[in-house]
């Protein structure tokens, strides 16, 4: 009788202990999975930032646009670099330079632990060392109604809160100016002679920036016979893959107003009536003429020739040529203008930027 | 007439049967008592574990977001920590000044992107991101303001159906630079909150409590072991203990649960140790 009682008692205690241990184990497992899901989300965010494609630099601000991660299959899960679960998320652009990356980590199945994490990011443009609105490795010759300013100004129709110290108007090894009543060179100083021994360093600085930008150009074309370029959009989205879409230089609020492509032209190029923005890199010599509007950077591997022949000609940003620069405008034409603009330079460089977390309070966790 | 053919039980048999029944019932009761006691202890233990787990899920999320170098941590002690508890997040989509000199901003509430409802409220403190030179991040900062009033608001040019609600906030601030905040700048609402060990006046037991900006303390985890139920330790980037608020890069939290008395009379307690790296500042 007592043996029977003892057996019943022992069985009951074993059953309770097993049930408690089993439940505790399950709860611990879930709590551990929840903790690990945070690290999976964080690892996924780090991987997204590390592998930041330049196409992310052109998405339209939220709520017009957002990018799913992975973009080709938003409902599937990516494996983080160190394994341990899966992650996916969305990327939202808040303004020109700020993004919100939201990732969700998942650990366990079939009822997984999930944790969502937000990271505030900013674009970090490559370093540039602009010293003049127009810089030439050789000589600079300025003739006629040419107005060059190294004083920082925002492109017309832009609202721009960036202000920079004044740069030189023109910097070159030798500078020739044939003055006219309406010609003007301003800056600090208006003209700056680069000593021959200083030229290699300057050319190296521009070459380094050129190499960074050309690591992933948006458009690459032969310099000879460039077709007519104009902004192309589909609804509220800018069609950034169209090679003749060089951004909308005149309407910053338009779908392509935030598109600053890196355009690579091989060989020499003569561009007539060009309107665009971003960075224009020409391997050889470049000639610009006709109605011209450019917001951003222009780099020529050879000589640079700007001809003002009547209609408006305005370049906002910075220009550099490894060879000589010639700027000439007819006396009866609209002035040919080159104006340094930090905003235009910075926005152009955003296209080649990588993203980094904000220095302070980048992490967001919500429940 | 019916004949009685069945035999009855004797008194002796009855007494033996009663005695056996009593023994069996007593045994059953004993089993029930032991099982019940064991069950209660298990429930108590599970409750203590759950309580500790709650701390393990809440505190790291709060601590990870902080930037101690920019005043997100307040008073620090081994038994309490005061911090900014972030609870709402959005992005500016309009900015203006009102007649009374207040800053009026329209905010797209982005907390919903995380699946969490939330709303800015009058009385909240907020931090607004300020981008200095857009080409560099080293001069970025957050400016502080206070919400005095909220109203319904719409982001200009919002022709698409908004995926996140918008709200208009009236802000007072001593930070004049906030008037030049850029559109799209993040805004975060926070409440100054203290997590502290305290003894409840009602049951005289110890708890880890949470006190939000002047309100009464509410128990978060407990009951705990006693006056040593919670220990916070703060470390700097070299891993050494520090008492300097701005230098804190990691917080260790040790929480000891209330003692559980075993069958043999010995008492044990569960504890949980957390180490949270503060992620609010990137160099």
XYZ file of C-alpha atoms in Angstrom:
650
model
C 0.000 0.000 0.000
C 2.710 2.447 1.026
C 4.804 1.460 -1.967
C 1.860 2.299 -4.172
C 1.460 5.682 -2.512
C 5.149 6.404 -2.845
C 5.014 5.509 -6.530
C 2.023 7.805 -7.117
C 3.749 10.610 -5.238
C 7.008 10.183 -7.126
C 5.236 10.033 -10.486
C 3.320 13.211 -9.741
C 6.480 15.044 -8.715
C 8.358 13.840 -11.792
C 5.478 14.920 -14.021
C 5.402 18.380 -12.468
C 9.159 18.768 -12.648
C 9.165 17.697 -16.305
C 6.313 20.049 -17.200
C 7.959 22.980 -15.440
C 11.362 22.256 -16.962
C 9.847 21.849 -20.419
C 7.919 25.105 -20.175
C 10.884 26.943 -18.726
C 13.047 25.619 -21.516
C 10.560 26.765 -24.131
C 10.253 30.224 -22.569
C 14.031 30.543 -22.270
C 14.416 29.477 -25.858
C 11.911 32.127 -26.954
C 13.550 34.828 -24.839
C 16.952 33.886 -26.257
C 15.591 33.902 -29.805
C 14.134 37.357 -29.215
C 17.511 38.621 -28.044
C 19.272 37.037 -31.008
C 16.733 38.488 -33.436
C 17.941 41.975 -32.450
C 21.503 41.053 -33.377
C 20.296 39.545 -36.655
C 18.438 42.806 -37.451
C 21.531 44.793 -36.516
C 23.769 42.532 -38.611
C 21.382 42.919 -41.546
C 21.466 46.700 -41.223
C 25.277 46.650 -41.105
C 25.411 44.439 -44.215
C 23.021 46.770 -46.065
C 25.147 49.794 -45.197
C 28.388 48.011 -46.104
C 27.046 46.941 -49.514
C 25.295 50.251 -50.252
C 24.699 50.445 -54.034
C 24.778 53.882 -55.637
C 21.251 53.350 -56.923
C 20.056 53.972 -53.341
C 21.395 57.543 -53.697
C 18.695 58.336 -56.237
C 15.502 57.069 -54.627
C 12.781 59.682 -54.219
C 11.934 60.869 -50.702
C 9.339 59.021 -48.630
C 6.391 58.602 -49.122
C 6.897 58.839 -52.895
C 9.379 56.010 -52.858
C 11.017 53.365 -50.710
C 13.248 50.393 -51.419
C 12.563 46.892 -50.167
C 15.485 44.822 -48.945
C 15.970 42.479 -50.724
C 14.656 44.575 -53.601
C 14.023 41.659 -55.956
C 11.972 39.658 -53.463
C 10.620 41.763 -50.589
C 8.931 38.831 -48.859
C 12.013 36.637 -48.636
C 14.647 36.743 -45.919
C 18.350 37.373 -46.387
C 20.942 35.556 -44.319
C 23.129 37.918 -42.294
C 26.917 37.618 -42.645
C 27.244 35.615 -39.455
C 24.121 33.499 -40.009
C 21.776 32.801 -37.128
C 18.498 33.790 -38.776
C 17.153 36.003 -41.508
C 16.562 39.707 -42.104
C 14.693 41.962 -44.451
C 13.635 45.576 -44.399
C 12.915 48.838 -46.120
C 14.914 51.931 -46.907
C 13.249 55.343 -46.820
C 14.803 58.614 -47.951
C 13.976 61.547 -45.663
C 15.689 64.336 -47.641
C 18.741 64.874 -49.876
C 21.187 63.335 -47.423
C 19.212 61.489 -44.720
C 17.752 57.996 -44.825
C 15.891 55.685 -42.477
C 16.847 52.033 -42.764
C 14.383 49.694 -41.074
C 15.414 46.062 -40.716
C 13.645 43.158 -39.123
C 15.544 40.189 -37.717
C 13.982 36.742 -37.501
C 15.180 33.780 -35.478
C 13.510 30.377 -35.165
C 10.616 28.682 -36.927
C 7.719 28.010 -37.356
C 6.804 30.720 -34.830
C 9.868 32.955 -35.105
C 11.051 35.674 -32.759
C 11.079 39.029 -34.575
C 12.796 42.298 -33.735
C 12.644 45.513 -35.740
C 15.376 48.098 -35.685
C 15.740 51.509 -37.307
C 19.014 53.183 -38.251
C 19.238 56.819 -39.312
C 21.818 57.241 -42.038
C 23.393 60.151 -43.836
C 25.234 60.222 -47.112
C 28.918 60.821 -46.787
C 30.173 62.311 -50.060
C 33.730 61.681 -51.224
C 36.230 64.326 -50.273
C 36.654 67.145 -52.723
C 39.115 69.991 -52.599
C 37.616 72.777 -54.664
C 39.902 75.808 -54.774
C 38.312 77.763 -57.603
C 35.155 78.012 -59.660
C 37.370 77.201 -62.656
C 40.698 75.435 -62.289
C 43.056 74.597 -65.136
C 46.242 72.562 -65.125
C 47.613 74.711 -67.909
C 46.693 78.236 -68.905
C 43.351 80.006 -68.686
C 42.217 82.537 -71.290
C 39.071 84.553 -70.664
C 37.644 86.721 -73.384
C 34.450 88.802 -73.668
C 31.310 88.805 -71.537
C 32.461 86.144 -69.106
C 31.469 86.335 -65.473
C 33.243 83.985 -63.094
C 32.699 83.988 -59.362
C 34.344 81.970 -56.603
C 31.838 83.317 -54.090
C 29.498 80.543 -52.997
C 25.982 80.919 -54.427
C 22.982 78.661 -54.746
C 21.855 77.752 -58.263
C 18.789 79.712 -59.330
C 15.486 78.136 -58.213
C 17.284 76.177 -55.479
C 16.740 76.625 -51.783
C 20.099 75.880 -50.327
C 21.268 76.232 -46.769
C 24.918 75.453 -47.452
C 27.381 78.274 -47.287
C 31.072 78.016 -47.906
C 34.001 80.351 -47.765
C 34.805 82.079 -51.038
C 37.112 80.296 -53.448
C 39.240 81.759 -56.196
C 37.409 82.700 -59.366
C 40.043 81.183 -61.655
C 43.115 79.163 -60.720
C 45.641 78.200 -63.387
C 49.333 78.200 -64.176
C 48.856 81.365 -66.215
C 45.765 83.497 -66.673
C 44.971 85.893 -69.490
C 41.929 88.119 -69.220
C 40.854 90.379 -72.026
C 38.608 92.740 -70.093
C 35.258 93.961 -71.329
C 32.779 96.284 -69.583
C 30.466 93.407 -68.729
C 33.120 90.816 -67.988
C 33.833 90.134 -64.324
C 35.941 87.779 -62.258
C 35.215 87.620 -58.524
C 36.366 85.444 -55.685
C 38.964 85.255 -53.017
C 41.195 85.985 -54.797
C 39.544 86.579 -58.171
C 42.481 84.928 -59.941
C 45.071 82.607 -58.481
C 48.265 81.525 -60.180
C 49.211 77.960 -59.367
C 52.991 77.574 -59.328
C 54.329 74.825 -61.619
C 55.538 72.781 -58.650
C 52.015 72.847 -57.188
C 50.287 71.555 -60.331
C 51.018 67.824 -59.879
C 49.357 67.869 -56.471
C 46.279 69.610 -57.848
C 46.020 67.240 -60.792
C 46.394 64.294 -58.423
C 43.567 65.616 -56.210
C 41.203 65.897 -59.183
C 42.304 62.515 -60.551
C 41.530 60.850 -57.212
C 38.048 62.326 -57.156
C 37.585 61.313 -60.793
C 38.535 57.714 -59.994
C 36.111 57.558 -57.052
C 33.284 58.927 -59.182
C 34.035 56.642 -62.108
C 33.981 53.527 -59.926
C 30.271 53.305 -60.662
C 29.132 55.851 -63.287
C 25.443 56.171 -64.054
C 25.936 56.732 -67.755
C 28.916 55.991 -70.006
C 28.862 57.221 -73.598
C 31.235 58.014 -76.407
C 32.054 61.720 -76.375
C 31.489 62.025 -80.093
C 27.837 62.269 -81.090
C 26.134 62.550 -77.735
C 22.374 62.478 -78.412
C 19.978 65.150 -77.171
C 19.623 64.929 -73.405
C 16.556 65.724 -71.324
C 14.963 64.620 -68.043
C 12.838 61.478 -68.295
C 10.344 60.515 -65.637
C 7.609 57.943 -65.136
C 4.910 59.494 -62.990
C 6.692 60.781 -59.898
C 9.729 58.568 -60.448
C 12.820 59.658 -62.339
C 13.914 57.171 -64.991
C 17.541 57.044 -63.902
C 18.524 54.214 -66.245
C 17.882 56.274 -69.399
C 21.340 57.313 -70.632
C 20.084 60.592 -72.048
C 18.556 61.563 -68.709
C 21.115 63.832 -67.081
C 18.823 65.156 -64.354
C 16.579 68.193 -64.269
C 18.763 71.248 -63.767
C 15.935 73.768 -63.971
C 13.253 72.269 -61.719
C 14.586 70.998 -58.394
C 11.096 69.870 -57.347
C 10.536 67.766 -60.482
C 10.960 63.961 -60.370
C 14.475 64.232 -61.793
C 15.336 67.352 -59.760
C 17.093 65.135 -57.222
C 18.945 63.029 -59.786
C 22.638 63.909 -60.017
C 24.183 61.278 -62.287
C 27.855 60.631 -62.866
C 28.258 60.844 -66.647
C 31.398 59.495 -68.267
C 32.204 60.553 -71.845
C 35.088 58.797 -73.505
C 37.308 60.685 -75.942
C 36.741 64.348 -76.818
C 33.259 65.812 -76.625
C 31.462 68.839 -77.987
C 28.142 69.434 -76.288
C 25.649 71.943 -77.620
C 22.590 73.174 -75.692
C 23.184 70.854 -72.759
C 21.113 71.068 -69.594
C 21.842 68.702 -66.741
C 23.306 68.194 -63.340
C 25.622 65.898 -61.442
C 29.183 65.192 -62.508
C 30.300 65.320 -66.122
C 33.642 63.592 -66.679
C 35.264 63.734 -70.083
C 38.409 61.722 -70.759
C 39.624 64.108 -73.457
C 38.876 67.719 -74.276
C 35.441 69.197 -73.761
C 33.710 72.020 -75.586
C 30.442 73.440 -74.296
C 28.460 75.850 -76.367
C 24.931 77.093 -76.922
C 22.265 77.343 -74.207
C 23.961 75.598 -71.321
C 22.903 74.950 -67.758
C 24.876 72.661 -65.474
C 24.599 72.173 -61.708
C 27.512 70.248 -60.271
C 31.020 69.306 -61.330
C 32.662 69.215 -64.754
C 36.046 67.498 -65.132
C 37.952 67.422 -68.427
C 41.019 65.242 -68.928
C 42.205 67.552 -71.726
C 41.348 71.136 -72.577
C 38.133 72.871 -71.671
C 36.452 75.335 -73.988
C 33.288 77.268 -73.120
C 31.685 79.387 -75.803
C 28.863 81.768 -75.002
C 27.135 82.399 -78.292
C 23.921 84.102 -77.332
C 21.555 82.143 -75.104
C 21.988 81.739 -71.373
C 25.123 79.876 -70.333
C 25.506 79.168 -66.642
C 27.502 76.541 -64.793
C 26.912 76.319 -61.033
C 29.401 74.297 -59.064
C 33.035 73.791 -60.040
C 34.976 73.021 -63.209
C 38.461 71.653 -63.694
C 40.565 70.806 -66.725
C 43.904 69.022 -66.768
C 44.915 71.111 -69.791
C 44.113 74.665 -70.830
C 40.809 76.464 -70.355
C 39.334 78.938 -72.812
C 36.166 80.878 -72.005
C 34.846 83.299 -74.557
C 31.524 85.023 -75.081
C 30.263 87.302 -77.832
C 29.929 90.871 -76.830
C 26.230 90.931 -77.733
C 25.366 87.591 -76.151
C 24.125 86.807 -72.649
C 27.072 86.598 -70.307
C 28.796 83.255 -69.927
C 28.659 82.558 -66.207
C 30.581 80.123 -64.020
C 29.656 80.335 -60.340
C 31.048 78.291 -57.500
C 28.267 76.542 -55.572
C 28.943 74.267 -52.648
C 25.353 73.028 -52.795
C 25.705 71.987 -56.415
C 29.068 70.326 -55.747
C 27.772 68.507 -52.639
C 24.609 67.292 -54.336
C 26.642 66.081 -57.303
C 28.920 64.169 -54.963
C 25.944 62.570 -53.173
C 25.542 60.336 -56.205
C 28.889 58.723 -55.406
C 28.388 58.689 -51.657
C 28.246 55.847 -49.220
C 25.895 55.903 -46.263
C 26.989 56.029 -42.644
C 24.964 56.044 -39.415
C 24.363 59.451 -37.868
C 27.072 60.385 -35.405
C 24.508 60.714 -32.635
C 21.290 58.779 -31.900
C 21.170 56.804 -35.108
C 19.496 53.760 -33.544
C 15.723 53.601 -33.170
C 13.899 50.796 -31.430
C 10.142 50.799 -31.163
C 7.812 48.329 -29.548
C -42.071 -13.681 1.147
C -38.498 -12.820 0.171
C -35.812 -14.801 1.916
C -32.659 -13.024 2.995
C -29.880 -15.084 1.506
C -27.089 -12.452 1.299
C -24.669 -12.223 4.130
C -23.889 -8.831 5.839
C -20.590 -7.510 7.095
C -19.360 -7.912 10.558
C -18.325 -5.001 12.748
C -14.713 -6.079 12.523
C -14.802 -6.051 8.740
C -16.358 -2.593 8.799
C -13.664 -1.247 11.095
C -10.882 -2.695 8.930
C -12.462 -1.234 5.792
C -12.795 2.169 7.398
C -9.205 2.059 8.583
C -7.960 1.145 5.110
C -10.052 3.886 3.513
C -8.698 6.401 5.957
C -5.120 5.387 5.176
C -5.759 5.622 1.432
C -7.465 9.015 1.734
C -4.711 10.309 4.000
C -2.155 9.150 1.450
C -4.044 10.796 -1.360
C -4.285 14.012 0.632
C -0.576 13.860 1.317
C 0.131 13.422 -2.388
C -2.166 16.329 -3.175
C -0.473 18.530 -0.591
C 3.018 17.722 -1.813
C 2.015 18.171 -5.440
C 0.230 21.428 -4.660
C 3.242 22.779 -2.756
C 5.550 21.776 -5.565
C 3.211 23.337 -8.121
C 3.062 26.602 -6.206
C 6.848 26.712 -5.927
C 7.116 26.108 -9.656
C 4.651 28.882 -10.418
C 6.552 31.188 -8.080
C 9.813 30.317 -9.807
C 8.307 30.823 -13.270
C 6.905 34.172 -12.134
C 10.324 35.223 -10.869
C 11.918 34.164 -14.148
C 9.288 36.012 -16.168
C 9.873 39.130 -14.140
C 13.612 38.970 -14.732
C 13.061 38.310 -18.415
C 10.911 41.448 -18.633
C 13.874 43.440 -17.392
C 16.079 41.677 -19.922
C 13.858 42.769 -22.791
C 13.034 46.338 -21.693
C 16.289 47.745 -20.342
C 18.583 46.857 -23.272
C 16.221 48.498 -25.787
C 16.152 51.669 -23.716
C 19.887 51.765 -23.113
C 21.082 50.882 -26.618
C 19.596 54.048 -28.185
C 21.267 56.521 -25.847
C 23.992 59.019 -26.596
C 25.551 59.649 -23.171
C 27.873 62.256 -24.663
C 24.818 64.393 -25.451
C 22.998 64.259 -22.108
C 20.875 61.154 -22.692
C 22.035 59.863 -19.331
C 21.330 61.747 -16.124
C 22.134 60.810 -12.554
C 23.878 57.467 -12.227
C 24.178 55.314 -9.108
C 24.601 51.604 -8.359
C 20.864 51.271 -7.733
C 19.337 53.744 -10.168
C 19.808 55.228 -13.612
C 18.127 58.273 -15.142
C 17.868 58.408 -18.906
C 15.957 59.819 -21.844
C 13.387 57.233 -22.822
C 12.722 57.642 -26.543
C 9.195 56.755 -27.524
C 8.190 58.564 -30.727
C 9.914 59.326 -33.981
C 9.081 61.363 -37.070
C 10.475 63.599 -39.799
C 9.795 67.306 -40.403
C 7.858 68.102 -43.547
C 7.052 71.778 -42.853
C 8.536 74.468 -40.681
C 7.231 77.938 -39.787
C 7.026 80.438 -36.965
C 3.773 81.371 -35.240
C 2.770 84.855 -34.123
C 3.706 84.105 -30.535
C 7.246 83.258 -31.581
C 6.791 79.536 -31.300
C 8.144 77.167 -33.875
C 5.383 75.353 -35.761
C 6.443 72.136 -37.437
C 4.499 69.501 -39.291
C 5.796 66.038 -38.654
C 5.286 62.769 -40.442
C 5.083 60.169 -37.703
C 7.368 57.333 -38.683
C 6.922 55.136 -35.639
C 4.198 53.364 -37.595
C 6.894 52.039 -39.920
C 7.927 49.897 -36.977
C 4.399 48.621 -36.499
C 4.003 50.692 -33.355
C 1.277 53.251 -32.850
C 2.401 56.436 -31.237
C 1.661 60.075 -31.032
C 3.486 63.197 -30.036
C 1.718 64.918 -27.148
C 1.756 68.344 -25.515
C 4.316 68.393 -22.739
C 6.696 66.021 -24.510
C 10.319 66.986 -24.874
C 11.701 66.571 -28.363
C 15.069 66.538 -30.060
C 15.278 67.843 -33.630
C 18.166 66.881 -35.877
C 20.220 69.747 -37.229
C 22.485 69.239 -40.174
C 25.194 71.859 -40.249
C 27.440 71.493 -43.273
C 25.644 68.843 -45.331
C 28.887 67.583 -46.789
C 30.216 66.437 -43.408
C 28.672 64.645 -40.435
C 30.968 65.835 -37.684
C 28.966 69.021 -37.058
C 25.560 67.300 -36.841
C 23.647 67.936 -33.641
C 20.225 67.582 -32.046
C 18.430 70.678 -30.702
C 15.993 70.430 -27.821
C 12.437 71.809 -27.694
C 9.187 71.300 -25.835
C 5.778 70.607 -27.365
C 3.190 73.109 -26.139
C 0.337 72.203 -28.434
C -0.553 69.658 -31.090
C -3.024 69.901 -33.959
C -3.856 68.000 -37.112
C -1.422 68.807 -39.876
C -0.705 67.928 -43.476
C 2.605 67.803 -45.252
C 2.736 70.255 -48.195
C 2.434 68.634 -51.574
C 1.257 65.364 -50.045
C -0.872 64.289 -52.962
C -0.172 60.626 -52.375
C -2.078 58.854 -49.637
C 0.258 59.190 -46.696
C 1.498 55.933 -45.310
C 2.294 57.602 -42.042
C 0.061 60.033 -40.158
C 1.044 63.670 -39.889
C 0.704 66.034 -36.955
C 1.378 69.723 -36.331
C 3.502 70.555 -33.293
C 3.944 73.932 -31.626
C 7.379 74.065 -30.052
C 9.124 76.355 -27.630
C 12.865 76.312 -27.708
C 15.847 78.306 -26.573
C 17.806 76.905 -29.497
C 17.496 79.523 -32.240
C 19.258 77.263 -34.742
C 16.201 75.000 -34.747
C 14.448 77.569 -36.927
C 16.840 76.551 -39.696
C 16.249 72.799 -39.410
C 16.051 71.134 -42.811
C 12.909 69.473 -44.090
C 13.109 65.737 -43.631
C 15.100 66.166 -40.422
C 14.291 63.497 -37.821
C 12.509 64.496 -34.624
C 12.410 62.268 -31.545
C 10.200 62.629 -28.480
C 11.485 61.470 -25.134
C 10.554 61.314 -21.485
C 13.116 61.674 -18.726
C 12.799 58.386 -16.877
C 14.451 56.909 -13.816
C 14.836 53.190 -13.259
C 15.521 52.619 -9.592
C 15.499 50.005 -6.861
C 12.872 50.853 -4.248
C 10.985 49.304 -1.351
C 7.242 49.262 -1.764
C 5.495 50.913 1.192
C 2.542 48.540 0.812
C 4.206 45.121 1.001
C 7.682 46.189 2.171
C 9.260 44.200 -0.674
C 11.904 45.465 -3.086
C 11.265 46.217 -6.752
C 12.937 47.741 -9.770
C 10.613 50.647 -10.522
C 10.196 53.150 -13.312
C 9.436 56.823 -12.663
C 8.649 58.947 -15.717
C 9.244 62.675 -15.452
C 7.593 63.614 -12.166
C 5.012 60.848 -12.062
C 4.778 58.261 -9.292
C 6.987 55.231 -9.360
C 5.608 52.054 -10.867
C 6.998 48.568 -10.261
C 8.620 47.056 -13.319
C 10.413 43.985 -12.011
C 10.047 42.234 -8.686
C 9.809 41.403 -5.950
C 13.567 41.317 -5.705
C 16.064 39.927 -3.232
C 16.399 43.035 -1.115
C 18.440 46.216 -0.931
C 20.981 44.564 -3.253
C 18.315 43.433 -5.730
C 19.621 45.704 -8.526
C 23.176 46.758 -9.258
C 24.066 49.058 -12.181
C 27.721 49.297 -13.212
C 28.968 51.769 -15.816
C 32.023 51.339 -18.035
C 33.907 53.603 -20.419
C 35.344 52.733 -23.825
C 38.382 51.081 -22.222
C 36.113 48.824 -20.181
C 36.989 50.480 -16.888
C 34.273 51.545 -14.432
C 33.353 55.202 -14.754
C 31.135 57.662 -12.942
C 31.389 60.254 -15.705
C 28.037 60.367 -17.465
C 29.381 61.398 -20.855
C 32.015 58.659 -20.867
C 29.648 55.719 -20.414
C 29.781 53.242 -23.292
C 28.375 50.152 -21.573
C 26.017 49.462 -18.700
C 26.020 46.226 -16.713
C 22.798 45.383 -14.917
C 22.575 42.674 -12.261
C 19.075 41.863 -10.996
C 18.521 39.369 -8.172
C 15.050 37.877 -7.820
C 13.247 37.293 -4.539
C 14.451 34.282 -2.486
C 12.646 31.001 -3.094
C 12.511 28.622 -0.087
C 13.154 24.999 -1.030
C 11.589 21.942 0.673
C 14.619 21.510 2.831
C 14.291 25.082 4.076
C 17.261 26.454 2.145
C 16.555 29.633 0.183
C 17.843 30.337 -3.308
C 17.276 33.185 -5.735
C 17.476 33.610 -9.476
C 19.423 36.445 -11.022
C 20.020 37.892 -14.451
C 23.102 39.765 -15.615
C 22.960 42.007 -18.684
C 25.690 43.936 -20.430
C 24.381 46.560 -22.829
C 26.682 48.419 -25.185
C 25.345 51.925 -25.695
C 25.026 52.477 -29.445
C 23.860 56.080 -29.586
C 27.181 57.539 -30.742
C 29.288 56.627 -33.727
C 32.705 58.097 -34.170
